[in-house]
Coordinates of C-alpha atoms in Angstrom, one line a residue:
M1 CA -85.2 -2.9 -86.2
T2 CA -88.3 -3.8 -84.7
R3 CA -87.9 -3.6 -80.5
F4 CA -88.7 -6.7 -78.8
A5 CA -91.0 -4.1 -76.6
D6 CA -92.7 -3.5 -79.9
F7 CA -93.1 -7.2 -79.6
A8 CA -94.5 -7.3 -76.2
A9 CA -96.5 -4.6 -77.1
L10 CA -98.1 -7.0 -79.8
G11 CA -98.5 -9.2 -77.5
R12 CA -100.7 -7.5 -75.3
R13 CA -103.0 -6.7 -78.1
L14 CA -103.6 -10.2 -78.4
E15 CA -104.1 -10.6 -75.6
R16 CA -107.3 -8.1 -75.4
A17 CA -108.0 -9.0 -79.2
R18 CA -111.5 -11.0 -79.1
G19 CA -112.4 -12.4 -82.3
R20 CA -109.5 -14.6 -84.6
L21 CA -109.7 -12.9 -87.2
E22 CA -108.7 -9.4 -85.7
K23 CA -105.9 -11.5 -84.0
R24 CA -104.5 -12.1 -87.6
D25 CA -104.9 -8.8 -88.4
E26 CA -103.2 -7.9 -85.7
V27 CA -100.1 -10.4 -86.1
A28 CA -100.7 -9.3 -90.1
R29 CA -100.1 -6.2 -89.9
F30 CA -96.6 -7.1 -87.1
L31 CA -95.4 -9.1 -90.0
K32 CA -95.4 -7.5 -92.7
A33 CA -94.0 -4.6 -91.1
L34 CA -90.6 -6.4 -90.5
A35 CA -87.1 -6.0 -92.1
P36 CA -86.4 -8.9 -93.7
D37 CA -84.0 -10.4 -91.0
E38 CA -86.2 -10.4 -87.8
I39 CA -88.9 -12.4 -90.2
A40 CA -87.9 -16.1 -88.5
S41 CA -87.2 -15.1 -85.4
A42 CA -90.4 -13.3 -84.9
V43 CA -92.2 -16.4 -86.1
A44 CA -90.7 -18.1 -83.4
F45 CA -91.2 -16.0 -81.0
L46 CA -95.0 -16.1 -81.6
A47 CA -95.3 -19.6 -81.4
G48 CA -93.8 -19.8 -78.5
R49 CA -90.5 -20.9 -79.6
A50 CA -86.3 -19.1 -79.4
F51 CA -85.8 -21.3 -82.4
P52 CA -87.7 -21.7 -85.3
A53 CA -89.3 -25.2 -85.4
S54 CA -86.4 -26.7 -88.1
D55 CA -83.7 -26.0 -85.8
P56 CA -82.0 -27.6 -83.2
R57 CA -80.6 -25.5 -80.7
V58 CA -82.1 -25.1 -77.8
L59 CA -81.8 -23.0 -74.6
G60 CA -81.0 -25.7 -72.7
V61 CA -82.8 -24.2 -69.1
R62 CA -86.5 -24.1 -67.2
G63 CA -88.6 -22.0 -68.3
L64 CA -89.0 -18.5 -66.5
P65 CA -91.1 -18.7 -63.4
R66 CA -93.9 -16.6 -63.7
E67 CA -92.8 -14.8 -59.8
S68 CA -89.4 -13.4 -61.9
S69 CA -91.3 -12.5 -65.1
R70 CA -92.1 -9.6 -63.2
G71 CA -91.5 -6.5 -61.8
P72 CA -90.8 -6.0 -58.9
D73 CA -93.2 -3.3 -57.6
E74 CA -96.0 -6.6 -58.7
R75 CA -93.8 -9.3 -56.5
D76 CA -93.6 -6.7 -53.4
A77 CA -98.1 -5.6 -53.5
E78 CA -98.6 -9.1 -54.0
S79 CA -96.7 -10.9 -51.0
R80 CA -98.1 -8.0 -48.8
R81 CA -101.7 -9.3 -49.9
D82 CA -100.1 -12.9 -49.4
P83 CA -97.2 -13.5 -46.7
G84 CA -97.6 -16.8 -47.3
S85 CA -96.6 -16.4 -50.8
P86 CA -93.8 -17.5 -52.3
G87 CA -91.4 -14.3 -52.1
G88 CA -93.0 -13.3 -48.8
D89 CA -92.7 -12.3 -45.6
E90 CA -91.0 -14.6 -42.2
R91 CA -93.4 -15.5 -41.8
G92 CA -94.5 -16.7 -44.1
G93 CA -95.5 -20.8 -44.7
E94 CA -95.5 -22.8 -47.7
S95 CA -96.9 -22.1 -50.7
R96 CA -101.3 -22.6 -50.5
R97 CA -100.7 -25.4 -53.3
G98 CA -98.2 -27.2 -51.5
P99 CA -95.1 -28.9 -51.4
G100 CA -93.7 -28.8 -55.3
P101 CA -91.0 -31.8 -56.2
P102 CA -87.9 -32.3 -54.5
G103 CA -85.4 -29.7 -55.8
R104 CA -88.5 -27.4 -56.7
D105 CA -87.9 -23.6 -56.8
E106 CA -90.5 -20.9 -57.4
R107 CA -87.6 -18.5 -57.8
G108 CA -85.0 -20.9 -57.9
G109 CA -81.4 -20.2 -58.2
V110 CA -79.9 -17.1 -61.0
W111 CA -83.2 -16.4 -62.0
G112 CA -83.7 -14.4 -59.1
A113 CA -80.9 -11.8 -60.2
I114 CA -83.8 -10.6 -63.4
S115 CA -86.9 -9.5 -62.1
G116 CA -85.0 -5.5 -60.9
P117 CA -85.4 -3.3 -62.8
P118 CA -84.3 -2.4 -66.4
T119 CA -80.0 -1.7 -66.9
L120 CA -79.0 1.7 -68.5
M121 CA -78.4 0.1 -72.3
A122 CA -80.2 0.1 -75.2
P123 CA -83.4 -2.0 -75.1
P124 CA -83.0 -4.4 -77.0
T125 CA -84.2 -5.4 -80.3
L126 CA -86.4 -8.5 -81.9
M127 CA -82.7 -9.4 -83.1
D128 CA -80.9 -8.7 -80.2
I129 CA -83.1 -11.5 -78.1
A130 CA -82.9 -13.9 -81.1
E131 CA -79.1 -13.4 -81.0
A132 CA -79.2 -13.9 -76.9
F133 CA -80.8 -17.4 -77.3
A134 CA -78.5 -18.1 -79.9
D135 CA -75.4 -17.1 -77.3
V136 CA -77.3 -19.1 -74.4
A137 CA -77.5 -22.8 -76.7
A138 CA -74.1 -22.3 -77.8
A139 CA -72.8 -22.7 -73.6
T140 CA -71.6 -26.2 -73.7
G141 CA -69.8 -28.2 -71.3
A142 CA -68.5 -27.9 -67.9
G143 CA -70.9 -25.4 -66.0
A144 CA -72.4 -24.9 -69.0
R145 CA -76.0 -24.3 -67.1
R146 CA -75.3 -22.0 -64.5
A147 CA -73.7 -20.2 -67.8
R148 CA -76.6 -20.3 -69.3
D149 CA -78.8 -18.8 -66.8
E150 CA -75.8 -15.8 -66.1
R151 CA -76.5 -15.3 -70.0
L152 CA -80.1 -14.8 -69.7
A153 CA -79.8 -13.0 -66.3
R154 CA -78.1 -10.5 -68.4
L155 CA -80.5 -10.6 -71.5
A156 CA -83.8 -9.9 -69.0
S157 CA -81.9 -7.2 -67.0
R158 CA -82.4 -5.3 -70.1
V159 CA -85.9 -5.4 -71.0
S160 CA -88.7 -3.9 -68.3
A161 CA -91.1 -5.8 -66.3
D162 CA -93.7 -6.1 -70.0
E163 CA -90.7 -7.6 -71.8
R164 CA -89.4 -9.4 -69.4
E165 CA -92.9 -11.5 -68.9
F166 CA -93.2 -12.0 -72.3
L167 CA -89.3 -13.4 -72.8
A168 CA -90.8 -16.2 -69.7
R169 CA -93.2 -17.0 -72.1
I170 CA -91.3 -17.3 -75.3
I171 CA -88.5 -19.2 -72.9
G172 CA -91.3 -21.6 -71.4
G173 CA -92.5 -21.8 -74.5
E174 CA -96.2 -21.7 -73.9
M175 CA -97.3 -18.1 -75.1
R176 CA -101.0 -17.9 -74.0
T177 CA -102.1 -15.4 -76.5
G178 CA -104.5 -17.5 -77.8
V179 CA -102.4 -17.3 -81.1
S180 CA -102.1 -21.0 -82.3
E181 CA -99.8 -22.4 -84.9
G182 CA -103.1 -23.0 -87.3
L183 CA -103.7 -18.8 -87.0
L184 CA -100.2 -17.6 -87.8
L185 CA -100.5 -19.6 -91.1
E186 CA -103.5 -17.3 -91.4
A187 CA -101.6 -14.9 -90.8
I188 CA -98.3 -14.9 -92.7
A189 CA -101.3 -15.9 -95.6
A190 CA -102.8 -12.8 -94.9
A191 CA -99.3 -10.2 -94.9
W192 CA -97.8 -11.1 -97.9
G193 CA -100.9 -12.0 -100.0
V194 CA -100.5 -15.5 -100.1
D195 CA -104.1 -18.2 -100.6
V196 CA -104.5 -20.0 -96.8
A197 CA -104.5 -24.0 -98.7
A198 CA -101.1 -22.8 -100.9
A199 CA -99.0 -21.6 -97.4
R200 CA -101.0 -24.8 -95.2
R201 CA -99.8 -27.2 -97.9
A202 CA -96.0 -25.0 -98.0
A203 CA -95.9 -25.9 -94.2
L204 CA -95.4 -29.2 -94.8
F205 CA -93.3 -29.8 -97.7
L206 CA -90.8 -26.8 -96.0
G207 CA -91.5 -28.4 -92.3
D208 CA -91.0 -25.3 -90.7
L209 CA -93.6 -21.8 -90.6
T210 CA -90.7 -19.4 -90.0
A211 CA -89.7 -20.8 -94.0
V212 CA -93.1 -20.1 -95.4
A213 CA -93.0 -16.7 -94.2
T214 CA -89.6 -15.9 -95.4
L215 CA -90.6 -17.6 -99.0
A216 CA -94.4 -15.7 -98.7
A217 CA -92.4 -12.8 -97.7
A218 CA -89.3 -12.8 -100.9
G219 CA -91.1 -14.3 -103.2
G220 CA -94.7 -13.9 -102.9
A221 CA -98.2 -15.8 -103.3
A222 CA -95.7 -17.6 -106.2
A223 CA -92.9 -18.9 -104.8
V224 CA -95.2 -20.4 -101.4
A225 CA -97.4 -22.3 -104.6
G226 CA -94.3 -23.6 -105.6
A227 CA -93.4 -25.3 -102.4
S228 CA -92.4 -29.0 -102.9
P229 CA -90.4 -31.7 -100.7
R230 CA -86.9 -31.1 -100.4
P231 CA -84.2 -33.4 -99.2
F232 CA -83.8 -33.0 -95.0
V233 CA -86.5 -31.6 -95.1
P234 CA -89.1 -33.9 -93.0
L235 CA -92.1 -34.0 -93.9
L236 CA -95.4 -35.3 -91.2
P237 CA -96.5 -38.6 -91.6
M238 CA -99.8 -39.4 -93.7
L239 CA -102.3 -41.1 -91.2
A240 CA -105.0 -43.5 -90.7
E241 CA -108.3 -44.1 -89.4
I242 CA -110.2 -46.4 -87.0
A243 CA -111.9 -49.0 -89.4
D244 CA -115.0 -50.9 -88.6
D245 CA -114.4 -54.0 -90.8
F246 CA -113.6 -55.1 -94.0
P247 CA -116.7 -54.8 -95.4
A248 CA -116.3 -51.1 -94.9
V249 CA -113.2 -50.8 -96.5
L250 CA -113.7 -52.0 -99.3
A251 CA -117.0 -50.3 -99.8
A252 CA -114.4 -47.6 -99.5
H253 CA -111.8 -48.3 -101.5
G254 CA -113.7 -49.8 -104.1
G255 CA -114.0 -52.7 -103.4
R256 CA -110.4 -53.3 -104.5
T257 CA -107.3 -52.6 -101.5
A258 CA -103.6 -53.0 -100.7
L259 CA -103.5 -54.6 -97.4
E260 CA -100.1 -54.0 -95.2
Y261 CA -98.9 -55.8 -91.8
K262 CA -99.1 -53.1 -89.4
Y263 CA -96.5 -53.3 -86.9
D264 CA -95.4 -52.4 -83.5
G265 CA -93.0 -50.4 -84.0
A266 CA -91.3 -46.3 -85.1
R267 CA -92.9 -45.2 -87.6
I268 CA -89.2 -43.4 -89.3
Q269 CA -88.9 -41.4 -92.7
L270 CA -85.1 -41.6 -94.0
H271 CA -84.0 -39.1 -95.8
R272 CA -80.6 -39.7 -98.7
A273 CA -78.8 -37.5 -100.9
G274 CA -75.3 -38.7 -102.0
D275 CA -73.8 -39.9 -98.8
R276 CA -75.4 -38.1 -96.5
V277 CA -78.4 -39.5 -94.4
Q278 CA -80.7 -38.8 -91.9
V279 CA -83.6 -40.3 -90.1
W280 CA -86.5 -38.7 -88.4
T281 CA -89.3 -39.7 -86.0
R282 CA -93.3 -39.6 -87.2
R283 CA -92.9 -36.4 -84.8
L284 CA -90.1 -35.0 -86.6
S285 CA -87.2 -35.3 -84.1
D286 CA -83.5 -36.3 -86.0
V287 CA -82.9 -39.6 -84.4
T288 CA -79.3 -40.4 -87.2
R289 CA -77.0 -41.1 -84.1
S290 CA -79.4 -43.7 -82.9
L291 CA -79.4 -45.8 -85.5
P292 CA -76.3 -46.2 -87.5
D293 CA -77.0 -49.9 -88.8
V294 CA -80.6 -48.0 -90.9
V295 CA -78.0 -44.9 -91.6
E296 CA -75.7 -48.1 -93.3
I297 CA -78.4 -50.0 -94.6
A298 CA -79.7 -47.4 -96.7
R299 CA -75.8 -46.4 -98.2
R300 CA -75.1 -49.9 -98.9
D301 CA -78.4 -50.9 -100.1
L302 CA -80.9 -48.1 -101.0
S303 CA -80.5 -46.9 -104.6
G304 CA -82.2 -43.6 -106.7
E305 CA -81.5 -41.0 -104.5
P306 CA -82.0 -38.3 -103.5
F307 CA -85.2 -40.8 -101.8
I308 CA -87.4 -39.7 -99.2
L309 CA -89.1 -43.1 -97.5
D310 CA -91.7 -43.9 -95.4
G311 CA -91.3 -47.3 -93.1
E312 CA -91.6 -48.5 -89.7
V313 CA -88.7 -50.4 -87.6
V314 CA -89.3 -53.2 -84.5
A315 CA -86.7 -54.3 -82.7
L316 CA -86.3 -58.3 -82.6
D317 CA -85.0 -60.7 -79.7
A318 CA -82.3 -62.9 -80.4
A319 CA -84.7 -65.3 -82.7
G320 CA -85.9 -63.1 -84.7
R321 CA -89.5 -62.0 -82.8
P322 CA -91.1 -57.8 -82.5
L323 CA -90.1 -57.1 -79.3
P324 CA -92.3 -54.5 -77.1
F325 CA -92.7 -50.8 -78.2
Q326 CA -90.4 -49.9 -74.8
E327 CA -87.7 -51.9 -75.5
L328 CA -87.7 -49.8 -79.3
M329 CA -87.3 -47.0 -77.8
R330 CA -83.9 -47.9 -75.8
R331 CA -82.9 -47.6 -79.5
F332 CA -84.0 -44.3 -80.4
R333 CA -83.1 -42.3 -77.0
R334 CA -79.7 -43.7 -76.9
V335 CA -76.6 -41.1 -78.5
H336 CA -73.8 -42.9 -76.4
G337 CA -72.6 -46.4 -76.7
V338 CA -75.0 -46.9 -79.9
E339 CA -72.7 -49.9 -81.5
A340 CA -73.4 -52.1 -78.4
L341 CA -77.2 -51.5 -78.7
V342 CA -77.1 -52.5 -81.7
R343 CA -75.7 -55.9 -81.9
E344 CA -77.5 -56.5 -78.6
M345 CA -81.0 -54.9 -80.3
P346 CA -81.0 -55.6 -83.9
L347 CA -83.6 -53.8 -85.7
A348 CA -86.5 -54.6 -89.2
L349 CA -86.7 -51.8 -91.5
H350 CA -90.3 -52.1 -92.9
F351 CA -90.6 -49.3 -95.5
F352 CA -94.4 -48.6 -96.9
D353 CA -94.3 -45.3 -99.4
C354 CA -91.5 -43.6 -101.5
L355 CA -92.5 -39.5 -101.2
M356 CA -89.0 -38.8 -103.9
A357 CA -87.0 -40.8 -106.3
G358 CA -84.4 -39.6 -108.2
G359 CA -85.3 -35.9 -107.1
R360 CA -88.4 -35.9 -108.6
S361 CA -91.5 -36.1 -105.8
L362 CA -94.1 -38.6 -105.4
I363 CA -96.1 -36.6 -102.7
D364 CA -99.4 -36.3 -105.7
A365 CA -98.8 -39.1 -107.1
P366 CA -101.4 -42.9 -106.6
Y367 CA -100.4 -44.6 -103.9
E368 CA -99.2 -48.4 -107.2
R369 CA -96.9 -45.5 -108.8
R370 CA -95.3 -44.8 -105.3
W371 CA -94.6 -47.9 -104.7
E372 CA -93.7 -49.1 -108.0
A373 CA -90.9 -46.7 -107.1
L374 CA -90.3 -48.0 -103.9
T375 CA -89.9 -51.4 -105.5
A376 CA -86.6 -49.7 -107.3
V377 CA -85.3 -47.2 -105.2
T378 CA -84.9 -50.6 -101.9
G379 CA -84.1 -53.3 -104.8
G380 CA -87.4 -55.5 -103.6
R381 CA -86.1 -55.6 -99.9
Y382 CA -87.2 -53.9 -96.6
L383 CA -90.4 -53.5 -97.4
A384 CA -93.8 -54.3 -95.5
E385 CA -95.9 -57.4 -96.0
R386 CA -98.2 -56.4 -98.5
R387 CA -100.9 -58.1 -100.5
I388 CA -104.1 -56.4 -102.6
V389 CA -107.3 -57.5 -101.9
T390 CA -110.6 -58.0 -102.8
A391 CA -113.1 -59.5 -100.4
E392 CA -113.2 -60.3 -97.0
P393 CA -111.8 -63.9 -96.9
E394 CA -108.6 -63.1 -98.2
A395 CA -108.1 -59.4 -96.0
L396 CA -108.8 -61.9 -93.3
A397 CA -106.7 -64.1 -93.6
F398 CA -103.7 -62.2 -94.4
R399 CA -104.7 -60.5 -90.6
D400 CA -104.8 -63.3 -89.3
A401 CA -101.4 -64.0 -90.6
A402 CA -100.2 -60.7 -89.5
L403 CA -100.8 -61.1 -86.1
A404 CA -100.2 -64.4 -85.9
A405 CA -96.6 -62.9 -86.4
G406 CA -96.6 -61.2 -83.5
H407 CA -98.2 -57.5 -84.6
E408 CA -101.0 -55.4 -84.2
G409 CA -103.4 -55.3 -87.6
V410 CA -103.2 -54.1 -90.9
M411 CA -102.9 -51.0 -92.8
A412 CA -105.4 -50.7 -95.6
K413 CA -104.7 -48.3 -98.5
E414 CA -106.5 -47.2 -101.6
L415 CA -104.8 -47.7 -104.5
A416 CA -105.6 -44.4 -105.8
S417 CA -104.3 -42.5 -102.8
T418 CA -101.8 -39.6 -103.1
Y419 CA -99.7 -38.9 -100.2
E420 CA -101.1 -35.9 -97.6
P421 CA -98.5 -35.0 -95.3
G422 CA -100.2 -34.5 -91.9
G423 CA -103.6 -35.5 -92.4
R424 CA -106.1 -38.2 -92.0
G425 CA -108.7 -39.8 -94.0
K426 CA -110.7 -41.9 -95.2
R427 CA -107.9 -43.7 -97.9
W428 CA -106.1 -44.8 -95.2
F429 CA -108.0 -47.2 -92.9
K430 CA -106.2 -48.9 -89.8
L431 CA -107.2 -52.2 -88.1
K432 CA -106.0 -53.7 -84.4
A433 CA -106.9 -56.7 -82.5
V434 CA -107.6 -54.5 -79.6
E435 CA -108.7 -51.2 -79.5
T436 CA -107.3 -48.6 -78.6
V437 CA -106.9 -44.3 -78.1
D438 CA -104.2 -42.6 -78.4
C439 CA -104.2 -39.8 -75.0
V440 CA -102.8 -36.8 -73.9
I441 CA -101.9 -36.4 -70.2
V442 CA -103.0 -33.0 -69.1
A443 CA -103.5 -33.0 -65.7
V444 CA -102.0 -35.0 -63.3
D445 CA -103.2 -35.9 -59.0
R446 CA -100.5 -36.1 -56.1
G447 CA -100.4 -39.6 -54.7
S448 CA -102.4 -40.9 -52.2
G449 CA -100.5 -44.7 -49.7
R450 CA -98.0 -46.4 -51.1
R451 CA -98.4 -44.0 -54.7
Q452 CA -97.1 -40.4 -52.3
G453 CA -95.0 -38.5 -53.5
W454 CA -95.8 -39.2 -56.8
L455 CA -98.1 -37.8 -59.4
S456 CA -100.3 -41.1 -60.4
N457 CA -103.3 -40.6 -61.6
Y458 CA -103.3 -39.2 -65.7
H459 CA -106.6 -37.0 -66.4
L460 CA -106.1 -37.5 -70.6
A461 CA -107.6 -35.9 -73.0
V462 CA -108.2 -35.8 -77.3
R463 CA -107.5 -33.7 -79.3
D464 CA -110.8 -31.1 -80.2
G465 CA -110.1 -28.5 -82.9
E466 CA -106.7 -26.6 -81.4
T467 CA -107.4 -27.1 -77.0
F468 CA -107.7 -30.4 -75.8
A469 CA -111.2 -32.7 -73.9
E470 CA -110.1 -34.5 -70.9
V471 CA -112.1 -37.9 -71.1
G472 CA -111.5 -39.5 -68.4
K473 CA -108.3 -40.6 -65.6
T474 CA -106.5 -43.7 -65.0
F475 CA -103.6 -44.8 -63.1
K476 CA -103.3 -48.2 -63.9
G477 CA -100.5 -49.6 -66.6
F478 CA -97.3 -47.4 -65.0
T479 CA -94.8 -50.0 -62.6
D480 CA -93.4 -47.9 -60.1
A481 CA -90.1 -47.3 -61.8
Q482 CA -92.5 -45.6 -64.2
F483 CA -94.6 -43.5 -61.3
V484 CA -91.2 -42.2 -60.9
E485 CA -89.3 -41.4 -64.4
M486 CA -93.4 -40.2 -65.1
T487 CA -93.4 -37.9 -61.5
E488 CA -90.4 -35.9 -62.4
R489 CA -91.2 -35.6 -66.6
L490 CA -94.7 -33.4 -65.1
W491 CA -93.5 -31.9 -62.7
K492 CA -91.3 -30.0 -65.3
L493 CA -94.1 -29.5 -67.8
A494 CA -96.5 -28.4 -64.7
T495 CA -98.2 -25.0 -65.3
A496 CA -100.7 -24.5 -62.1
D497 CA -100.3 -26.3 -58.7
D498 CA -103.9 -26.4 -56.4
G499 CA -102.1 -28.6 -54.0
Y500 CA -103.8 -31.6 -55.2
T501 CA -103.9 -31.2 -59.0
V502 CA -101.2 -30.0 -60.5
R503 CA -101.8 -29.0 -64.9
V504 CA -99.5 -30.1 -67.1
R505 CA -98.3 -28.7 -71.1
P506 CA -100.2 -31.5 -73.0
E507 CA -96.6 -33.0 -74.3
V508 CA -96.8 -36.5 -73.4
V509 CA -99.3 -38.9 -75.3
V510 CA -100.2 -41.6 -74.1
E511 CA -102.3 -45.7 -75.8
V512 CA -104.8 -46.2 -73.8
E513 CA -106.7 -49.5 -73.7
Y514 CA -110.6 -49.4 -72.1
N515 CA -114.3 -51.6 -71.9
E516 CA -115.7 -49.2 -73.5
I517 CA -116.2 -45.6 -74.3
Q518 CA -119.4 -44.3 -72.0
K519 CA -121.8 -41.0 -72.1
S520 CA -119.9 -38.7 -69.5
P521 CA -121.9 -35.6 -67.6
T522 CA -118.6 -34.6 -66.2
Y523 CA -116.5 -34.2 -69.2
R524 CA -116.6 -31.7 -71.7
S525 CA -116.2 -34.3 -74.3
G526 CA -119.4 -35.5 -73.0
L527 CA -117.9 -38.7 -73.4
A528 CA -115.2 -41.0 -70.5
L529 CA -113.6 -44.0 -71.4
R530 CA -114.3 -47.0 -69.1
F531 CA -111.9 -48.5 -67.3
A532 CA -108.7 -47.0 -68.8
R533 CA -105.6 -48.5 -68.5
I534 CA -101.9 -46.7 -70.1
A535 CA -100.7 -49.0 -72.3
R536 CA -97.3 -47.4 -73.5
V537 CA -96.4 -43.8 -73.3
R538 CA -95.9 -42.4 -77.2
E539 CA -92.7 -40.9 -77.5
D540 CA -92.3 -41.9 -81.5
K541 CA -96.5 -38.9 -81.4
A542 CA -96.8 -35.7 -80.8
P543 CA -99.9 -33.9 -79.0
G544 CA -100.8 -33.2 -82.7
Q545 CA -101.5 -36.9 -83.6
A546 CA -103.8 -37.7 -80.2
T547 CA -107.2 -39.5 -81.8
T548 CA -109.3 -36.1 -81.8
L549 CA -113.0 -36.0 -80.2
E550 CA -114.5 -36.3 -83.6
E551 CA -112.9 -40.1 -84.0
L552 CA -114.0 -40.8 -80.1
R553 CA -117.3 -39.9 -81.4
H554 CA -117.4 -42.3 -83.7
L555 CA -115.5 -45.3 -81.6
Y556 CA -118.7 -44.6 -79.0
E557 CA -121.4 -44.8 -82.2
R558 CA -119.3 -48.1 -83.9
Q559 CA -120.0 -49.9 -80.2
F560 CA -123.2 -50.3 -81.5
H561 CA -122.8 -52.9 -83.9
T562 CA -122.2 -55.1 -81.0
K563 CA -124.1 -53.9 -78.4
G564 CA -127.7 -52.6 -77.3
R565 CA -128.6 -49.3 -76.6
A566 CA -130.6 -48.2 -74.2
S567 CA -134.2 -46.5 -74.9
G568 CA -133.4 -42.2 -74.3
V569 CA -129.7 -42.7 -74.7
V570 CA -128.4 -40.7 -78.5

């Protein structure tokens, strides 16, 4: 069996490795040498997860502070160097980084117990760590939090300081070895001789890199190439590009396109086989318990199972008008007292795609064929408003009708397009009345004046490959209550604090309105959002679904269709 010390040693090698190929090969060699029952846990750990992505279990503890993840000799030495640091002598004061949030403790509670030397028990294996994580996640009821902390403390007491560092990183969800999920996928493919494109496609269908690795180890390239969608394994949703105008859409789609209302709701994916029904968000979070009315419709009114449908839910007021997105999020968060909220806030269902019907995958079928299957499954009910158009005037009329009904705009879909999970391209376009971009909060400044005590000036970033590039800051758009809520949320994601700016893990996605996009020498991205304002928090979007830097550059250039360009500006 593989020792956890071997995993920690791999982590150190990955930190030293200089190039992408070297990292890939290190991971591939490690995976290839594992026993079959170790593969899933190893892949999850490499991705910075205690459990596979498809596993709903959570540890339910705060990330292990770095202070507690080092050996006692290291901490004692640092305390001598800086008596003002946490863990320094009695003459030391507050950390140089300034005060943290109320109740936030650098070493906190039971974590102080895990910083000593390892016990005399046998060094833990990978599977020992996996089983210990399962034991921690199983703690429930009164006193569960302390029980989890104590179980982790016992686990950490068995490992060396070096192993403890990587244990802390897994618990904190951030490995910091330079191995992204994309690189991990390439390593899985290299380990078992699988084509990378086939592995990537299988990952979309299986929803989890651990499943791809397990399949590759058991069946090789043929098994991975044969992967297909399965009921109750959610797929990443297909995404759309922003379109300039209807003539551009019609040109891209060969003069004929399918327009659908773009609803101001939340994307859902509905799976049914027999009486079993499950519902996921676009972030692949299971919200079945929060949407019993959707489950009832799936069982009562839909046929042709097993099926997988893609659609949108919209919250309605008493008059049947769509409610704001933030109101809808109340439904998604509620797991207790759901029935009362169902009566207070009914939902309208709007399906627009069918990925499986009668147990057969339709991923590679053209859009028109998938719409036919969708119509059969739904009996023509609960469908998105749709019209096939060939000219701009009829497209504009359809868009105006969508806006008049209180919706965001329209989608335009190529009739021959296949469904590409997680893909974004010119086969699907979106045209909205108000331009927005989806940004990730990567840092936040401490507030001053009436915002004293809050984290309230948000650093906004777009996706740039596997990293994020900042494009502006804003404190506009939130109410006081939202500032308080976001402050608490961001402190839990904090990774560094210089006393003014707090860096956070890039997990919170916000929809941002802006006046225009400008060239900027300040940001590495080269662009900045002028008069940025947060329109809403996108709880339904993952960081990987944020606007890309390439898309922002396209939007910047598009501005000059209606504006002049200053001489010398490129």
